[in-house]
């Protein structure tokens, strides 16, 4: 099923993100994660793509597992360190597995000494165009409520976002954010610039202290409201309390987003089905 049809027929849409195993041996655990998550009332599930194509094989395998669980899969795909041929091969593999949705991303250069980029893609918009030409896929793209770190300001970043829509992107998934006001400001500006495709909001529940640094890196410096940093300060030495508070913060954020008519919520599950289950358990009537 194509995700654009889900957005057309359902409001709000609930989705989860998982990541593929770092080593082949971890596949069974990811398979179980997918199975557990698929029991929840989720509309689609996405699977990430390792920098430089490091997970190209396992991303396809996990996407196939998601499809088998009866949930539509969204396979991430990056282009900056790939040739057009490599991208085409990955797209064909996804098609063979019945995957109909791709999140088209630029990606970042892998941190490998001596890596020489092929320079065949510069921006995600070029990848979106190539995938759309095949005519087989619904294509999503990334957006950044607090501006992408490489861009000098939000207005320019939104101009570039509009190019992604013009190249055929069907929907957008936001970078994680912890301050809903930042998202509302971004949404207003994007709409003013003619962005009309659905924007689903990325929520990362904080569940352990070790995740804090990773969150800061992954989020590209998303601002942390005082309420959020106070919570971390208060509970970071008490794992169970921090997990509970982190889940409650995510629930609070989601209720506010849904009250403000967001088109969807995308939970970065960090491959922890129990966390997604707890969140959905208290707000399932909201979807
Ligand atoms: C929801 C989500 C999922 C992600 N999943 C993955 C993943 O699975 N694997 C992974 O490696 N990374 C992933 N990322 C990270 C992503 O690859 C990086 O943030 C990357 O730096 C930018 O990718 P993009 O697709 O947004 O790039 P682009 O849309 O190409 O934008 C990158 C930069 O270029 C600028 N730009 C775009 N077009 C133009 C133009 N025409 N002229 C001038 N400047 C322009 C933009 O303003 C921005 O600063 C994800 C990010 C998000 C938000």
XYZ file of N, CA and C in Angstrom, residues 12-106:
285
model
N -5.349 11.224 12.276
C -3.916 11.253 12.001
C -3.355 9.857 11.706
N -2.171 9.835 11.117
C -1.504 8.589 10.748
C -0.430 8.285 11.801
N -0.336 7.006 12.205
C 0.681 6.623 13.193
C 1.725 5.730 12.527
N 2.993 6.065 12.705
C 4.055 5.240 12.107
C 5.217 5.080 13.088
N 6.010 4.034 12.849
C 7.177 3.747 13.687
C 8.424 3.650 12.811
N 9.574 3.976 13.426
C 10.851 3.758 12.728
C 11.665 2.697 13.449
N 12.254 1.786 12.682
C 13.209 0.829 13.253
C 14.516 0.951 12.474
N 15.590 0.408 13.068
C 16.845 0.397 12.309
C 17.302 -1.047 12.108
N 18.037 -1.313 11.016
C 18.475 -2.685 10.748
C 19.597 -3.088 11.699
N 19.857 -4.409 11.827
C 20.931 -4.823 12.744
C 22.293 -4.389 12.219
N 23.212 -4.108 13.153
C 24.563 -3.706 12.734
C 25.317 -4.920 12.182
N 25.009 -6.091 12.749
C 25.630 -7.329 12.256
C 24.532 -8.325 11.935
N 24.847 -9.230 10.995
C 23.875 -10.239 10.542
C 23.265 -10.978 11.745
N 24.107 -11.217 12.790
C 23.664 -11.980 13.960
C 22.493 -11.299 14.680
N 22.363 -9.990 14.497
C 21.306 -9.268 15.218
C 19.965 -9.301 14.500
N 19.894 -10.008 13.377
C 18.681 -9.935 12.564
C 17.451 -10.483 13.290
N 17.657 -11.580 14.029
C 16.526 -12.222 14.708
C 15.857 -11.247 15.689
N 16.699 -10.483 16.379
C 16.164 -9.535 17.358
C 15.343 -8.434 16.651
N 15.815 -7.980 15.485
C 15.062 -6.952 14.746
C 13.758 -7.548 14.206
N 13.836 -8.804 13.763
C 12.614 -9.466 13.281
C 11.541 -9.488 14.384
N 12.003 -9.823 15.623
C 11.066 -9.858 16.769
C 10.500 -8.473 17.034
N 11.371 -7.462 16.962
C 10.932 -6.071 17.168
C 9.818 -5.726 16.189
N 10.044 -6.072 14.922
C 9.039 -5.775 13.887
C 7.728 -6.503 14.202
N 7.855 -7.759 14.605
C 6.632 -8.528 14.914
C 5.855 -7.892 16.065
N 6.579 -7.495 17.121
C 5.916 -6.870 18.276
C 5.250 -5.558 17.868
N 5.995 -4.745 17.121
C 5.456 -3.428 16.725
C 4.236 -3.589 15.813
N 4.252 -4.637 14.988
C 3.148 -4.801 14.026
C 1.830 -5.155 14.722
N 1.896 -5.562 16.008
C 0.654 -5.885 16.738
C -0.060 -4.614 17.189
N 0.664 -3.496 17.159
C 0.064 -2.213 17.575
C -0.695 -1.604 16.387
N -1.589 -0.639 16.639
C -2.374 -0.092 15.523
C -1.573 0.900 14.665
N -0.523 0.379 14.015
C 0.404 1.242 13.269
C 0.018 1.242 11.783
N 0.150 2.398 11.124
C -0.257 2.514 9.721
C 0.868 2.159 8.747
N 2.114 2.467 9.114
C 3.265 2.012 8.319
C 4.500 2.040 9.210
N 5.548 1.325 8.762
C 6.781 1.278 9.557
C 7.963 1.573 8.643
N 8.903 2.380 9.110
C 10.055 2.708 8.263
C 11.309 2.013 8.791
N 12.255 1.785 7.874
C 13.531 1.185 8.277
C 14.658 2.028 7.700
N 15.618 2.362 8.555
C 16.673 3.298 8.164
C 17.719 2.627 7.252
N 18.601 3.469 6.735
C 19.636 3.053 5.790
C 20.962 3.558 6.330
N 21.931 2.664 6.530
C 23.209 3.066 7.135
C 24.000 4.012 6.248
N 24.758 4.900 6.871
C 25.568 5.875 6.123
C 26.439 5.156 5.094
N 26.480 5.715 3.886
C 27.318 5.144 2.834
C 26.788 3.816 2.298
N 25.540 3.506 2.602
C 24.962 2.261 2.081
C 25.378 1.035 2.865
N 25.926 1.265 4.089
C 26.452 0.154 4.880
C 25.402 -0.899 5.240
N 24.120 -0.547 5.162
C 23.083 -1.538 5.513
C 22.184 -1.846 4.311
N 22.693 -1.622 3.086
C 21.784 -1.739 1.936
C 21.063 -3.088 1.917
N 21.786 -4.189 2.245
C 21.173 -5.519 2.190
C 20.156 -5.693 3.326
N 20.586 -5.333 4.562
C 19.690 -5.563 5.699
C 18.487 -4.612 5.690
N 18.657 -3.412 5.127
C 17.499 -2.514 5.032
C 16.410 -3.182 4.178
N 16.827 -3.812 3.071
C 15.843 -4.510 2.221
C 15.225 -5.673 3.000
N 16.074 -6.426 3.712
C 15.555 -7.596 4.446
C 14.556 -7.183 5.531
N 14.884 -6.096 6.252
C 13.955 -5.648 7.308
C 12.663 -5.115 6.668
N 12.806 -4.400 5.551
C 11.606 -3.894 4.858
C 10.710 -5.071 4.460
N 11.347 -6.150 4.018
C 10.579 -7.342 3.623
C 9.844 -7.937 4.842
N 10.538 -7.960 5.996
C 9.905 -8.459 7.237
C 8.692 -7.605 7.605
N 8.837 -6.290 7.437
C 7.734 -5.381 7.771
C 6.541 -5.702 6.866
N 6.822 -5.844 5.559
C 5.740 -6.163 4.611
C 5.061 -7.477 5.004
N 5.889 -8.486 5.370
C 5.339 -9.807 5.730
C 4.442 -9.709 6.952
N 4.741 -8.729 7.853
C 3.934 -8.596 9.078
C 2.576 -7.955 8.772
N 2.378 -7.562 7.523
C 1.087 -6.980 7.120
C 1.044 -5.463 7.206
N 2.188 -4.861 7.559
C 2.245 -3.392 7.687
C 3.019 -2.850 6.466
N 2.549 -1.774 5.812
C 3.307 -1.225 4.691
C 4.681 -0.718 5.155
N 5.706 -1.027 4.365
C 7.072 -0.609 4.735
C 7.471 0.663 3.997
N 8.259 1.473 4.699
C 8.878 2.663 4.107
C 10.383 2.453 4.243
N 11.072 2.214 3.118
C 12.522 1.966 3.176
C 13.267 3.272 2.964
N 14.174 3.609 3.897
C 14.996 4.809 3.717
C 16.075 4.496 2.669
N 16.469 5.526 1.931
C 17.545 5.362 0.946
C 18.299 6.678 0.835
N 19.630 6.632 0.979
C 20.425 7.857 0.837
C 21.191 7.801 -0.493
N 21.656 8.973 -0.968
C 22.271 9.002 -2.305
C 23.659 9.629 -2.375
N 24.038 10.431 -1.377
C 25.240 11.262 -1.519
C 26.508 10.446 -1.772
N 26.573 9.218 -1.225
C 27.791 8.436 -1.413
C 27.559 7.256 -2.355
N 26.522 7.360 -3.185
C 26.215 6.255 -4.111
C 26.270 6.731 -5.558
N 26.487 5.767 -6.447
C 26.379 6.066 -7.879
C 24.919 5.874 -8.287
N 24.564 6.367 -9.455
C 23.191 6.186 -9.945
C 22.888 4.693 -10.113
N 23.896 3.922 -10.548
C 23.689 2.473 -10.720
C 23.388 1.788 -9.400
N 24.132 2.176 -8.357
C 23.899 1.566 -7.033
C 22.496 1.878 -6.532
N 22.076 3.123 -6.725
C 20.730 3.521 -6.304
C 19.686 2.702 -7.057
N 19.906 2.561 -8.366
C 18.939 1.825 -9.190
C 18.835 0.367 -8.727
N 19.988 -0.238 -8.403
C 19.993 -1.630 -7.941
C 19.180 -1.761 -6.648
N 19.394 -0.815 -5.707
C 18.673 -0.876 -4.426
C 17.158 -0.702 -4.661
N 16.814 0.222 -5.533
C 15.395 0.484 -5.816
C 14.756 -0.765 -6.424
N 15.492 -1.442 -7.325
C 14.948 -2.661 -7.950
C 14.744 -3.761 -6.910
N 15.701 -3.884 -5.971
C 15.571 -4.915 -4.922
C 14.327 -4.649 -4.082
N 14.105 -3.375 -3.756
C 12.932 -3.029 -2.938
C 11.650 -3.370 -3.691
N 11.652 -3.082 -4.981
C 10.459 -3.376 -5.786
C 10.194 -4.888 -5.798
N 11.272 -5.677 -5.955
C 11.119 -7.141 -5.981
C 10.492 -7.665 -4.691
N 10.753 -6.986 -3.565
C 10.202 -7.419 -2.267
C 8.807 -6.852 -2.030
N 8.287 -6.137 -2.954
C 6.927 -5.601 -2.805
C 6.862 -4.300 -2.023
N 8.016 -3.669 -1.797
C 8.014 -2.385 -1.073
C 7.565 -1.278 -2.040
N 6.628 -0.455 -1.595
C 6.064 0.579 -2.492
C 6.398 2.003 -2.049
N 7.152 2.115 -0.922
C 7.419 3.454 -0.365
C 8.894 3.613 -0.036
N 9.462 4.735 -0.472
C 10.879 5.015 -0.177
C 10.994 6.414 0.431
N 11.780 6.527 1.521
C 12.109 7.852 2.076
C 13.428 8.266 1.428
N 13.354 9.229 0.519
C 14.524 9.612 -0.284
C 15.332 10.692 0.423
N 16.574 10.359 0.744
C 17.423 11.247 1.551
C 18.755 11.512 0.865
N 19.333 12.670 1.185
C 20.690 12.924 0.709
C 21.683 12.063 1.468
